[in-house]
PDB file of C-alpha atoms and ligand atoms in Angstrom:
ATOM      1  CA  UNK N  77     -13.568 -28.694 -10.232  1.00  0.00           C
ATOM      2  CA  UNK N  78      -9.823 -29.203 -10.255  1.00  0.00           C
ATOM      3  CA  UNK N  79      -7.238 -26.432 -10.102  1.00  0.00           C
ATOM      4  CA  UNK N  80      -5.576 -25.419 -13.367  1.00  0.00           C
ATOM      5  CA  UNK N  81      -2.073 -26.851 -13.651  1.00  0.00           C
ATOM      6  CA  UNK N  82       0.731 -24.960 -11.929  1.00  0.00           C
ATOM      7  CA  UNK N  83       4.368 -25.406 -11.034  1.00  0.00           C
ATOM      8  CA  UNK N  84       5.285 -25.834  -7.366  1.00  0.00           C
ATOM      9  CA  UNK N  85       8.355 -24.859  -5.366  1.00  0.00           C
ATOM     10  CA  UNK N  86       9.168 -25.066  -1.669  1.00  0.00           C
ATOM     11  CA  UNK N  87      11.991 -22.681  -0.762  1.00  0.00           C
ATOM     12  CA  UNK N  88      14.046 -23.248   2.396  1.00  0.00           C
ATOM     13  CA  UNK N  89      15.209 -19.672   2.928  1.00  0.00           C
ATOM     14  CA  UNK N  90      13.697 -16.198   2.611  1.00  0.00           C
ATOM     15  CA  UNK N  91      16.247 -15.285  -0.081  1.00  0.00           C
ATOM     16  CA  UNK N  92      15.221 -18.291  -2.164  1.00  0.00           C
ATOM     17  CA  UNK N  93      11.548 -17.410  -1.588  1.00  0.00           C
ATOM     18  CA  UNK N  94      12.049 -13.812  -2.776  1.00  0.00           C
ATOM     19  CA  UNK N  95      13.700 -15.067  -5.973  1.00  0.00           C
ATOM     20  CA  UNK N  96      10.772 -17.417  -6.632  1.00  0.00           C
ATOM     21  CA  UNK N  97       7.929 -15.011  -5.827  1.00  0.00           C
ATOM     22  CA  UNK N  98       9.582 -12.409  -8.033  1.00  0.00           C
ATOM     23  CA  UNK N  99       8.947 -14.601 -11.076  1.00  0.00           C
ATOM     24  CA  UNK N 100       5.977 -13.743 -13.319  1.00  0.00           C
ATOM     25  CA  UNK N 101       2.764 -15.579 -12.375  1.00  0.00           C
ATOM     26  CA  UNK N 102       4.093 -16.681  -8.970  1.00  0.00           C
ATOM     27  CA  UNK N 103       1.860 -16.784  -5.890  1.00  0.00           C
ATOM     28  CA  UNK N 104       2.601 -17.484  -2.231  1.00  0.00           C
ATOM     29  CA  UNK N 105       1.020 -20.615  -0.766  1.00  0.00           C
ATOM     30  CA  UNK N 106       0.750 -20.892   3.029  1.00  0.00           C
ATOM     31  CA  UNK N 107      -1.972 -23.096   4.586  1.00  0.00           C
ATOM     32  CA  UNK N 108      -3.808 -23.195   1.257  1.00  0.00           C
ATOM     33  CA  UNK N 109      -7.218 -22.943   2.938  1.00  0.00           C
ATOM     34  CA  UNK N 110      -8.272 -19.935   0.875  1.00  0.00           C
ATOM     35  CA  UNK N 111      -5.932 -20.164  -2.098  1.00  0.00           C
ATOM     36  CA  UNK N 112      -6.565 -23.802  -3.046  1.00  0.00           C
ATOM     37  CA  UNK N 113     -10.395 -23.450  -3.038  1.00  0.00           C
ATOM     38  CA  UNK N 114     -10.024 -20.330  -5.184  1.00  0.00           C
ATOM     39  CA  UNK N 115      -7.858 -22.294  -7.672  1.00  0.00           C
ATOM     40  CA  UNK N 116     -10.321 -25.170  -7.667  1.00  0.00           C
ATOM     41  CA  UNK N 117     -13.098 -22.716  -8.474  1.00  0.00           C
ATOM     42  CA  UNK N 118     -10.872 -21.302 -11.243  1.00  0.00           C
ATOM     43  CA  UNK N 119     -10.988 -17.846  -9.687  1.00  0.00           C
ATOM     44  CA  UNK N 120      -7.258 -17.518 -10.215  1.00  0.00           C
ATOM     45  CA  UNK N 121      -4.636 -19.392 -12.190  1.00  0.00           C
ATOM     46  CA  UNK N 122      -1.100 -18.722 -10.939  1.00  0.00           C
ATOM     47  CA  UNK N 123       1.711 -20.364 -12.901  1.00  0.00           C
ATOM     48  CA  UNK N 124       3.863 -21.085  -9.865  1.00  0.00           C
ATOM     49  CA  UNK N 125       2.879 -21.743  -6.258  1.00  0.00           C
ATOM     50  CA  UNK N 126       5.647 -20.893  -3.820  1.00  0.00           C
ATOM     51  CA  UNK N 127       4.991 -22.908  -0.691  1.00  0.00           C
ATOM     52  CA  UNK N 128       6.405 -20.916   2.227  1.00  0.00           C
ATOM     53  CA  UNK N 129       5.641 -23.501   4.911  1.00  0.00           C
ATOM     54  CA  UNK N 130       9.261 -24.714   4.893  1.00  0.00           C
ATOM     55  CA  UNK N 131      10.723 -21.278   5.706  1.00  0.00           C
ATOM     56  CA  UNK N 132      12.572 -21.079   9.017  1.00  0.00           C
ATOM     57  CA  UNK N 133      11.586 -18.581  11.730  1.00  0.00           C
ATOM     58  CA  UNK N 134       7.968 -17.980  10.685  1.00  0.00           C
ATOM     59  CA  UNK N 135       6.312 -20.430  13.073  1.00  0.00           C
ATOM     60  CA  UNK N 136       7.297 -19.013  16.444  1.00  0.00           C
ATOM     61  CA  UNK N 137       5.264 -17.379  19.195  1.00  0.00           C
ATOM     62  CA  UNK N 138       7.514 -15.160  21.315  1.00  0.00           C
ATOM     63  CA  UNK N 139       6.564 -12.977  24.293  1.00  0.00           C
ATOM     64  CA  UNK N 140       8.960 -10.050  24.688  1.00  0.00           C
ATOM     65  CA  UNK N 141       8.751  -6.618  26.330  1.00  0.00           C
ATOM     66  CA  UNK N 142       5.013  -6.096  26.231  1.00  0.00           C
ATOM     67  CA  UNK N 143       4.362  -7.738  22.879  1.00  0.00           C
ATOM     68  CA  UNK N 144       3.560 -11.171  21.565  1.00  0.00           C
ATOM     69  CA  UNK N 145       5.174 -11.784  18.190  1.00  0.00           C
ATOM     70  CA  UNK N 146       3.364 -14.451  16.206  1.00  0.00           C
ATOM     71  CA  UNK N 147       4.997 -15.853  13.084  1.00  0.00           C
ATOM     72  CA  UNK N 148       3.009 -15.753   9.871  1.00  0.00           C
ATOM     73  CA  UNK N 149       2.945 -19.554   9.623  1.00  0.00           C
ATOM     74  CA  UNK N 150       1.380 -20.101  13.051  1.00  0.00           C
ATOM     75  CA  UNK N 151      -1.899 -21.914  12.468  1.00  0.00           C
ATOM     76  CA  UNK N 152      -5.318 -20.918  13.754  1.00  0.00           C
ATOM     77  CA  UNK N 153      -5.308 -24.080  15.925  1.00  0.00           C
ATOM     78  CA  UNK N 154      -2.081 -23.017  17.651  1.00  0.00           C
ATOM     79  CA  UNK N 155      -3.388 -19.507  18.241  1.00  0.00           C
ATOM     80  CA  UNK N 156      -6.518 -20.976  19.781  1.00  0.00           C
ATOM     81  CA  UNK N 157      -4.571 -23.213  22.194  1.00  0.00           C
ATOM     82  CA  UNK N 158      -1.239 -21.534  22.877  1.00  0.00           C
ATOM     83  CA  UNK N 159      -0.881 -20.599  26.566  1.00  0.00           C
ATOM     84  CA  UNK N 160       1.009 -17.345  25.865  1.00  0.00           C
ATOM     85  CA  UNK N 161      -1.574 -16.150  23.338  1.00  0.00           C
ATOM     86  CA  UNK N 162      -4.424 -17.066  25.670  1.00  0.00           C
ATOM     87  CA  UNK N 163      -2.780 -15.223  28.557  1.00  0.00           C
ATOM     88  CA  UNK N 164      -1.419 -12.130  26.811  1.00  0.00           C
ATOM     89  CA  UNK N 165      -3.678 -11.675  23.747  1.00  0.00           C
ATOM     90  CA  UNK N 166      -6.887 -13.435  24.784  1.00  0.00           C
ATOM     91  CA  UNK N 167      -8.892 -11.695  22.049  1.00  0.00           C
ATOM     92  CA  UNK N 168      -6.902 -13.493  19.380  1.00  0.00           C
ATOM     93  CA  UNK N 169      -7.368 -16.911  20.991  1.00  0.00           C
ATOM     94  CA  UNK N 170     -11.101 -16.192  21.319  1.00  0.00           C
ATOM     95  CA  UNK N 171     -11.282 -15.137  17.662  1.00  0.00           C
ATOM     96  CA  UNK N 172      -9.413 -18.249  16.446  1.00  0.00           C
ATOM     97  CA  UNK N 173     -12.200 -20.465  17.804  1.00  0.00           C
ATOM     98  CA  UNK N 174     -14.568 -18.801  15.334  1.00  0.00           C
ATOM     99  CA  UNK N 175     -12.381 -19.339  12.271  1.00  0.00           C
ATOM    100  CA  UNK N 176     -14.004 -22.094  10.226  1.00  0.00           C
ATOM    101  CA  UNK N 177     -13.731 -25.694  11.474  1.00  0.00           C
ATOM    102  CA  UNK N 178     -10.915 -27.739  13.081  1.00  0.00           C
ATOM    103  CA  UNK N 179      -9.613 -29.191   9.786  1.00  0.00           C
ATOM    104  CA  UNK N 180      -9.192 -25.680   8.370  1.00  0.00           C
ATOM    105  CA  UNK N 181      -7.811 -24.317  11.647  1.00  0.00           C
ATOM    106  CA  UNK N 182      -5.133 -27.030  11.595  1.00  0.00           C
ATOM    107  CA  UNK N 183      -3.669 -25.773   8.307  1.00  0.00           C
ATOM    108  CA  UNK N 184      -4.756 -22.141   7.864  1.00  0.00           C
ATOM    109  CA  UNK N 185      -2.280 -19.536   9.092  1.00  0.00           C
ATOM    110  CA  UNK N 186      -2.342 -16.129  10.747  1.00  0.00           C
ATOM    111  CA  UNK N 187      -0.237 -14.681   7.909  1.00  0.00           C
ATOM    112  CA  UNK N 188      -2.517 -16.138   5.244  1.00  0.00           C
ATOM    113  CA  UNK N 189      -5.582 -14.638   6.854  1.00  0.00           C
ATOM    114  CA  UNK N 190      -4.017 -11.194   7.345  1.00  0.00           C
ATOM    115  CA  UNK N 191      -2.532 -11.156   3.825  1.00  0.00           C
ATOM    116  CA  UNK N 192      -5.824 -12.205   2.247  1.00  0.00           C
ATOM    117  CA  UNK N 193      -7.769  -9.440   4.057  1.00  0.00           C
ATOM    118  CA  UNK N 194     -11.185 -11.012   3.672  1.00  0.00           C
ATOM    119  CA  UNK N 195     -13.644  -8.419   5.070  1.00  0.00           C
ATOM    120  CA  UNK N 196     -15.441 -11.230   6.936  1.00  0.00           C
ATOM    121  CA  UNK N 197     -12.279 -12.580   8.590  1.00  0.00           C
ATOM    122  CA  UNK N 198     -11.671 -12.318  12.310  1.00  0.00           C
ATOM    123  CA  UNK N 199      -7.936 -11.551  12.594  1.00  0.00           C
ATOM    124  CA  UNK N 200      -7.775  -8.324  10.568  1.00  0.00           C
ATOM    125  CA  UNK N 201     -10.311  -6.711  12.932  1.00  0.00           C
ATOM    126  CA  UNK N 202      -8.414  -8.037  15.974  1.00  0.00           C
ATOM    127  CA  UNK N 203      -5.144  -6.667  14.585  1.00  0.00           C
ATOM    128  CA  UNK N 204      -6.671  -3.201  14.129  1.00  0.00           C
ATOM    129  CA  UNK N 205      -8.357  -3.258  17.564  1.00  0.00           C
ATOM    130  CA  UNK N 206      -5.146  -4.364  19.287  1.00  0.00           C
ATOM    131  CA  UNK N 207      -2.995  -1.936  17.285  1.00  0.00           C
ATOM    132  CA  UNK N 208      -0.778  -4.743  16.042  1.00  0.00           C
ATOM    133  CA  UNK N 209       2.322  -4.145  13.951  1.00  0.00           C
ATOM    134  CA  UNK N 210       2.761  -6.244  10.827  1.00  0.00           C
ATOM    135  CA  UNK N 211       6.293  -7.266   9.913  1.00  0.00           C
ATOM    136  CA  UNK N 212       6.880  -7.500   6.175  1.00  0.00           C
ATOM    137  CA  UNK N 213       9.989  -8.774   4.456  1.00  0.00           C
ATOM    138  CA  UNK N 214      11.201  -8.271   0.890  1.00  0.00           C
ATOM    139  CA  UNK N 215      14.423  -8.143  -1.126  1.00  0.00           C
ATOM    140  CA  UNK N 216      15.006  -4.598   0.102  1.00  0.00           C
ATOM    141  CA  UNK N 217      14.798  -5.677   3.770  1.00  0.00           C
ATOM    142  CA  UNK N 218      12.172  -5.580   6.484  1.00  0.00           C
ATOM    143  CA  UNK N 219       9.488  -2.964   7.091  1.00  0.00           C
ATOM    144  CA  UNK N 220       6.852  -2.613   9.784  1.00  0.00           C
ATOM    145  CA  UNK N 221       3.316  -1.356   9.249  1.00  0.00           C
ATOM    146  CA  UNK N 222       0.579  -0.585  11.759  1.00  0.00           C
ATOM    147  CA  UNK N 223      -2.466  -2.779  11.189  1.00  0.00           C
ATOM    148  CA  UNK N 224      -4.681   0.288  10.802  1.00  0.00           C
ATOM    149  CA  UNK N 225      -2.758   1.292   7.669  1.00  0.00           C
ATOM    150  CA  UNK N 226      -2.267  -2.240   6.347  1.00  0.00           C
ATOM    151  CA  UNK N 227      -5.854  -3.084   5.343  1.00  0.00           C
ATOM    152  CA  UNK N 228      -6.618  -0.924   2.329  1.00  0.00           C
ATOM    153  CA  UNK N 229      -9.924  -2.341   1.064  1.00  0.00           C
ATOM    154  CA  UNK N 230     -11.631  -5.457  -0.227  1.00  0.00           C
ATOM    155  CA  UNK N 231      -8.941  -8.190  -0.233  1.00  0.00           C
ATOM    156  CA  UNK N 232      -6.413  -5.384  -0.531  1.00  0.00           C
ATOM    157  CA  UNK N 233      -3.452  -4.707   1.745  1.00  0.00           C
ATOM    158  CA  UNK N 234      -0.266  -2.696   1.879  1.00  0.00           C
ATOM    159  CA  UNK N 235       1.748  -5.787   0.785  1.00  0.00           C
ATOM    160  CA  UNK N 236       3.720  -5.116  -2.393  1.00  0.00           C
ATOM    161  CA  UNK N 237       4.633  -7.643  -5.085  1.00  0.00           C
ATOM    162  CA  UNK N 238       7.551  -9.753  -3.927  1.00  0.00           C
ATOM    163  CA  UNK N 239       6.931  -9.201  -0.204  1.00  0.00           C
ATOM    164  CA  UNK N 240       6.133 -11.767   2.460  1.00  0.00           C
ATOM    165  CA  UNK N 241       4.304 -11.055   5.689  1.00  0.00           C
ATOM    166  CA  UNK N 242       6.597 -12.708   8.237  1.00  0.00           C
ATOM    167  CA  UNK N 243       4.960 -11.925  11.601  1.00  0.00           C
ATOM    168  CA  UNK N 244       2.494  -9.814  13.524  1.00  0.00           C
ATOM    169  CA  UNK N 245       3.277  -8.206  16.876  1.00  0.00           C
ATOM    170  CA  UNK N 246       0.439  -7.722  19.332  1.00  0.00           C
ATOM    171  CA  UNK N 247       0.804  -5.441  22.373  1.00  0.00           C
ATOM    172  CA  UNK N 248      -0.167  -7.198  25.605  1.00  0.00           C
ATOM    173  CA  UNK N 249      -2.510  -5.991  28.354  1.00  0.00           C
ATOM    174  CA  UNK N 250      -5.829  -4.202  28.441  1.00  0.00           C
ATOM    175  CA  UNK N 251      -9.331  -5.560  28.380  1.00  0.00           C
ATOM    176  CA  UNK N 252     -10.847  -7.085  25.260  1.00  0.00           C
ATOM    177  CA  UNK N 253     -14.118  -8.527  24.064  1.00  0.00           C
ATOM    178  CA  UNK N 254     -14.588 -10.557  20.897  1.00  0.00           C
ATOM    179  CA  UNK N 255     -18.101 -11.168  19.593  1.00  0.00           C
ATOM    180  CA  UNK N 256     -19.559 -12.449  16.364  1.00  0.00           C
ATOM    181  CA  UNK N 257     -22.903 -13.558  15.003  1.00  0.00           C
ATOM    182  CA  UNK N 258     -23.119 -16.519  12.653  1.00  0.00           C
ATOM    183  CA  UNK N 259     -25.862 -18.806  11.452  1.00  0.00           C
ATOM    184  CA  UNK N 260     -23.806 -21.868  12.499  1.00  0.00           C
ATOM    185  CA  UNK N 261     -20.586 -22.022  14.510  1.00  0.00           C
ATOM    186  CA  UNK N 262     -17.636 -21.898  12.107  1.00  0.00           C
ATOM    187  CA  UNK N 263     -19.453 -20.010   9.365  1.00  0.00           C
ATOM    188  CA  UNK N 264     -18.071 -16.661   8.310  1.00  0.00           C
ATOM    189  CA  UNK N 265     -19.561 -13.972  10.550  1.00  0.00           C
ATOM    190  CA  UNK N 266     -22.681 -12.102   9.513  1.00  0.00           C
ATOM    191  CA  UNK N 267     -21.216  -9.297  11.616  1.00  0.00           C
ATOM    192  CA  UNK N 268     -18.408  -9.337  14.186  1.00  0.00           C
ATOM    193  CA  UNK N 269     -16.775  -7.011  16.681  1.00  0.00           C
ATOM    194  CA  UNK N 270     -13.269  -6.957  18.142  1.00  0.00           C
ATOM    195  CA  UNK N 271     -13.236  -4.455  20.998  1.00  0.00           C
ATOM    196  CA  UNK N 272     -10.138  -3.517  22.973  1.00  0.00           C
ATOM    197  CA  UNK N 273     -10.244  -0.753  25.574  1.00  0.00           C
ATOM    198  CA  UNK N 274     -11.823   2.158  23.656  1.00  0.00           C
ATOM    199  CA  UNK N 275     -11.280   0.664  20.189  1.00  0.00           C
ATOM    200  CA  UNK N 276     -14.362  -0.900  18.610  1.00  0.00           C
ATOM    201  CA  UNK N 277     -13.543  -2.598  15.319  1.00  0.00           C
ATOM    202  CA  UNK N 278     -16.303  -4.268  13.317  1.00  0.00           C
ATOM    203  CA  UNK N 279     -15.849  -6.796  10.540  1.00  0.00           C
ATOM    204  CA  UNK N 280     -18.045  -7.719   7.616  1.00  0.00           C
ATOM    205  CA  UNK N 281     -19.793  -4.364   7.635  1.00  0.00           C
ATOM    206  CA  UNK N 282     -17.378  -2.812   5.146  1.00  0.00           C
ATOM    207  CA  UNK N 283     -14.659  -3.714   2.679  1.00  0.00           C
ATOM    208  CA  UNK N 284     -12.048  -3.737   5.465  1.00  0.00           C
ATOM    209  CA  UNK N 285     -12.124  -3.629   9.287  1.00  0.00           C
ATOM    210  CA  UNK N 286     -14.195  -0.639  10.443  1.00  0.00           C
ATOM    211  CA  UNK N 287     -12.958   1.303  13.487  1.00  0.00           C
ATOM    212  CA  UNK N 288     -15.895   3.109  15.070  1.00  0.00           C
ATOM    213  CA  UNK N 289     -14.965   6.081  17.249  1.00  0.00           C
ATOM    214  CA  UNK N 290     -16.736   7.602  20.236  1.00  0.00           C
ATOM    215  CA  UNK N 291     -16.206   8.151  23.959  1.00  0.00           C
ATOM    216  CA  UNK N 292     -19.699   7.103  25.083  1.00  0.00           C
ATOM    217  CA  UNK N 293     -22.124   4.425  23.958  1.00  0.00           C
ATOM    218  CA  UNK N 294     -24.319   7.139  22.422  1.00  0.00           C
ATOM    219  CA  UNK N 295     -21.400   8.571  20.426  1.00  0.00           C
ATOM    220  CA  UNK N 296     -20.384   5.102  19.269  1.00  0.00           C
ATOM    221  CA  UNK N 297     -23.953   4.333  18.178  1.00  0.00           C
ATOM    222  CA  UNK N 298     -24.104   7.601  16.261  1.00  0.00           C
ATOM    223  CA  UNK N 299     -20.835   6.811  14.457  1.00  0.00           C
ATOM    224  CA  UNK N 300     -22.001   3.281  13.678  1.00  0.00           C
ATOM    225  CA  UNK N 301     -25.292   4.558  12.264  1.00  0.00           C
ATOM    226  CA  UNK N 302     -23.348   6.449   9.557  1.00  0.00           C
ATOM    227  CA  UNK N 303     -22.059   3.182   8.093  1.00  0.00           C
ATOM    228  CA  UNK N 304     -23.868   1.413   5.271  1.00  0.00           C
ATOM    229  CA  UNK N 305     -22.830  -2.248   5.431  1.00  0.00           C
ATOM    230  CA  UNK N 306     -23.000  -4.069   2.099  1.00  0.00           C
ATOM    231  CA  UNK N 307     -25.969  -6.452   2.027  1.00  0.00           C
ATOM    232  CA  UNK N 308     -25.255 -10.147   1.434  1.00  0.00           C
ATOM    233  CA  UNK N 309     -27.403 -12.986   0.070  1.00  0.00           C
ATOM    234  CA  UNK N 310     -29.283 -13.376   3.348  1.00  0.00           C
ATOM    235  CA  UNK N 311     -29.042 -10.059   5.186  1.00  0.00           C
ATOM    236  CA  UNK N 312     -29.964  -6.540   4.207  1.00  0.00           C
ATOM    237  CA  UNK N 313     -27.727  -3.640   5.034  1.00  0.00           C
ATOM    238  CA  UNK N 314     -30.266  -2.559   7.673  1.00  0.00           C
ATOM    239  CA  UNK N 315     -30.225  -5.971   9.367  1.00  0.00           C
ATOM    240  CA  UNK N 316     -26.432  -5.992   9.497  1.00  0.00           C
ATOM    241  CA  UNK N 317     -26.374  -2.510  10.993  1.00  0.00           C
ATOM    242  CA  UNK N 318     -28.924  -3.552  13.601  1.00  0.00           C
ATOM    243  CA  UNK N 319     -26.852  -6.643  14.495  1.00  0.00           C
ATOM    244  CA  UNK N 320     -23.692  -4.535  14.715  1.00  0.00           C
ATOM    245  CA  UNK N 321     -25.547  -2.297  17.194  1.00  0.00           C
ATOM    246  CA  UNK N 322     -26.489  -5.329  19.282  1.00  0.00           C
ATOM    247  CA  UNK N 323     -22.834  -6.421  19.434  1.00  0.00           C
ATOM    248  CA  UNK N 324     -21.764  -2.893  20.319  1.00  0.00           C
ATOM    249  CA  UNK N 325     -24.108  -2.781  23.327  1.00  0.00           C
ATOM    250  CA  UNK N 326     -22.975  -6.232  24.474  1.00  0.00           C
ATOM    251  CA  UNK N 327     -19.302  -5.291  24.201  1.00  0.00           C
ATOM    252  CA  UNK N 328     -19.812  -1.934  25.934  1.00  0.00           C
ATOM    253  CA  UNK N 329     -21.509  -3.698  28.856  1.00  0.00           C
ATOM    254  CA  UNK N 330     -18.779  -6.284  29.264  1.00  0.00           C
ATOM    255  CA  UNK N 331     -15.726  -4.040  28.888  1.00  0.00           C
TER     256      UNK N 331
HETATM  257  C1  FAD L 433     -14.831 -23.693   4.436  1.00  0.00           C
HETATM  258  C2  FAD L 433     -13.935 -22.552   4.890  1.00  0.00           C
HETATM  259  C3  FAD L 433     -14.382 -21.730   5.902  1.00  0.00           C
HETATM  260  C4  FAD L 433     -13.593 -20.661   6.326  1.00  0.00           C
HETATM  261  N1  FAD L 433     -14.052 -19.863   7.329  1.00  0.00           N
HETATM  262  C5  FAD L 433     -13.309 -18.836   7.746  1.00  0.00           C
HETATM  263  C6  FAD L 433     -13.757 -17.965   8.794  1.00  0.00           C
HETATM  264  O1  FAD L 433     -14.828 -18.147   9.379  1.00  0.00           O
HETATM  265  N2  FAD L 433     -12.961 -16.919   9.129  1.00  0.00           N
HETATM  266  C7  FAD L 433     -11.743 -16.689   8.511  1.00  0.00           C
HETATM  267  O2  FAD L 433     -11.064 -15.719   8.863  1.00  0.00           O
HETATM  268  N3  FAD L 433     -11.291 -17.499   7.553  1.00  0.00           N
HETATM  269  C8  FAD L 433     -12.028 -18.557   7.156  1.00  0.00           C
HETATM  270  N4  FAD L 433     -11.535 -19.371   6.171  1.00  0.00           N
HETATM  271  C9  FAD L 433     -10.227 -19.055   5.550  1.00  0.00           C
HETATM  272  C10 FAD L 433      -9.083 -19.611   6.403  1.00  0.00           C
HETATM  273  O3  FAD L 433      -9.013 -18.932   7.618  1.00  0.00           O
HETATM  274  C11 FAD L 433      -7.712 -19.484   5.730  1.00  0.00           C
HETATM  275  O4  FAD L 433      -6.858 -20.285   6.457  1.00  0.00           O
HETATM  276  C12 FAD L 433      -7.076 -18.113   5.667  1.00  0.00           C
HETATM  277  O5  FAD L 433      -7.921 -17.159   5.130  1.00  0.00           O
HETATM  278  C13 FAD L 433      -5.869 -18.098   4.751  1.00  0.00           C
HETATM  279  O6  FAD L 433      -4.786 -18.697   5.378  1.00  0.00           O
HETATM  280  P1  FAD L 433      -3.929 -19.773   4.648  1.00  0.00           P
HETATM  281  O7  FAD L 433      -2.715 -19.974   5.492  1.00  0.00           O
HETATM  282  O8  FAD L 433      -4.750 -20.965   4.370  1.00  0.00           O
HETATM  283  O9  FAD L 433      -3.491 -18.989   3.319  1.00  0.00           O
HETATM  284  P2  FAD L 433      -3.490 -19.421   1.792  1.00  0.00           P
HETATM  285  O10 FAD L 433      -4.824 -19.936   1.391  1.00  0.00           O
HETATM  286  O11 FAD L 433      -2.315 -20.290   1.522  1.00  0.00           O
HETATM  287  O12 FAD L 433      -3.212 -17.996   1.131  1.00  0.00           O
HETATM  288  C14 FAD L 433      -4.202 -16.994   1.155  1.00  0.00           C
HETATM  289  C15 FAD L 433      -3.674 -15.747   0.436  1.00  0.00           C
HETATM  290  O13 FAD L 433      -2.677 -15.089   1.212  1.00  0.00           O
HETATM  291  C16 FAD L 433      -1.416 -15.056   0.534  1.00  0.00           C
HETATM  292  N5  FAD L 433      -0.427 -15.335   1.586  1.00  0.00           N
HETATM  293  C17 FAD L 433      -0.470 -16.385   2.453  1.00  0.00           C
HETATM  294  N6  FAD L 433       0.488 -16.265   3.380  1.00  0.00           N
HETATM  295  C18 FAD L 433       1.163 -15.117   3.077  1.00  0.00           C
HETATM  296  C19 FAD L 433       2.260 -14.438   3.699  1.00  0.00           C
HETATM  297  N7  FAD L 433       2.849 -14.904   4.799  1.00  0.00           N
HETATM  298  N8  FAD L 433       2.697 -13.289   3.133  1.00  0.00           N
HETATM  299  C20 FAD L 433       2.095 -12.792   2.017  1.00  0.00           C
HETATM  300  N9  FAD L 433       1.039 -13.369   1.408  1.00  0.00           N
HETATM  301  C21 FAD L 433       0.586 -14.528   1.930  1.00  0.00           C
HETATM  302  C22 FAD L 433      -1.518 -16.108  -0.567  1.00  0.00           C
HETATM  303  O14 FAD L 433      -0.717 -15.797  -1.685  1.00  0.00           O
HETATM  304  C23 FAD L 433      -3.001 -16.052  -0.899  1.00  0.00           C
HETATM  305  O15 FAD L 433      -3.259 -14.964  -1.752  1.00  0.00           O
HETATM  306  C24 FAD L 433     -12.306 -20.439   5.724  1.00  0.00           C
HETATM  307  C25 FAD L 433     -11.844 -21.300   4.719  1.00  0.00           C
HETATM  308  C26 FAD L 433     -12.652 -22.356   4.297  1.00  0.00           C
HETATM  309  C27 FAD L 433     -12.139 -23.261   3.215  1.00  0.00           C
END
């Protein structure tokens, strides 16, 4: 199917972007790797697509005082290959390899993935595990939100109408493990786990990233057992819970 017709604008400054996304029926377009398929499937019909890929200052990766700040427009492919990300936030580089296929990784962006908040996506779980800070800009100025409070539910975040996610800041250091199970490499995960130090964050077992708490493997297993993952077309809730337990043991052993 083809997308319904829409108007298109490509602002060159944040101020211009805020004016455009404030219009009724406007929607932000970044890499288009989730939005365009959803338009083609007629799941949404925005009147105006505001292409933010021409905005200055949203494509940088900067290491500064114990954090790596990654602009919202940085693509999955850059995250996968960038030397600073690989050195300072290796979990994110490891996760990027699992996001879809190279063609999608070349266009899809960190900001698009975090803003979409797909429960099966890799980065939201990494952001919660790493205690990232999300930097959000709007007409009223900039605000910063901890990842743990940003993901509210199924495809739901703390972003308000008229706001743009401009960057995410990831603290450096500490040991991480990133694991996911898929039927084929590049598929969305059946179940995944982003573990950093004592933070074990699962994805695709709930409507948002699920932080499981516990100070021993037994405690973690007990907490995990209380979760009822939604079944999908191929896997029952019980299977997903079992697979999550397998990932938990693997991560615990390697941390
Ligand atoms: C076949 C296929 C397989 C895929 N597999 C995976 C996978 O395994 N794992 C995974 O995580 N993803 C997967 N994806 C999705 C992909 O990672 C997308 O790139 C990503 O979800 C969205 O990023 P984008 O830049 O393309 O955003 P877009 O598609 O342009 O936008 C997505 C949504 O976010 C909003 N948005 C975008 N940027 C911002 C911003 N800076 N501020 C505020 N709102 C914004 C848009 O308005 C839209 O609602 C897959 C996609 C396809 C087509």
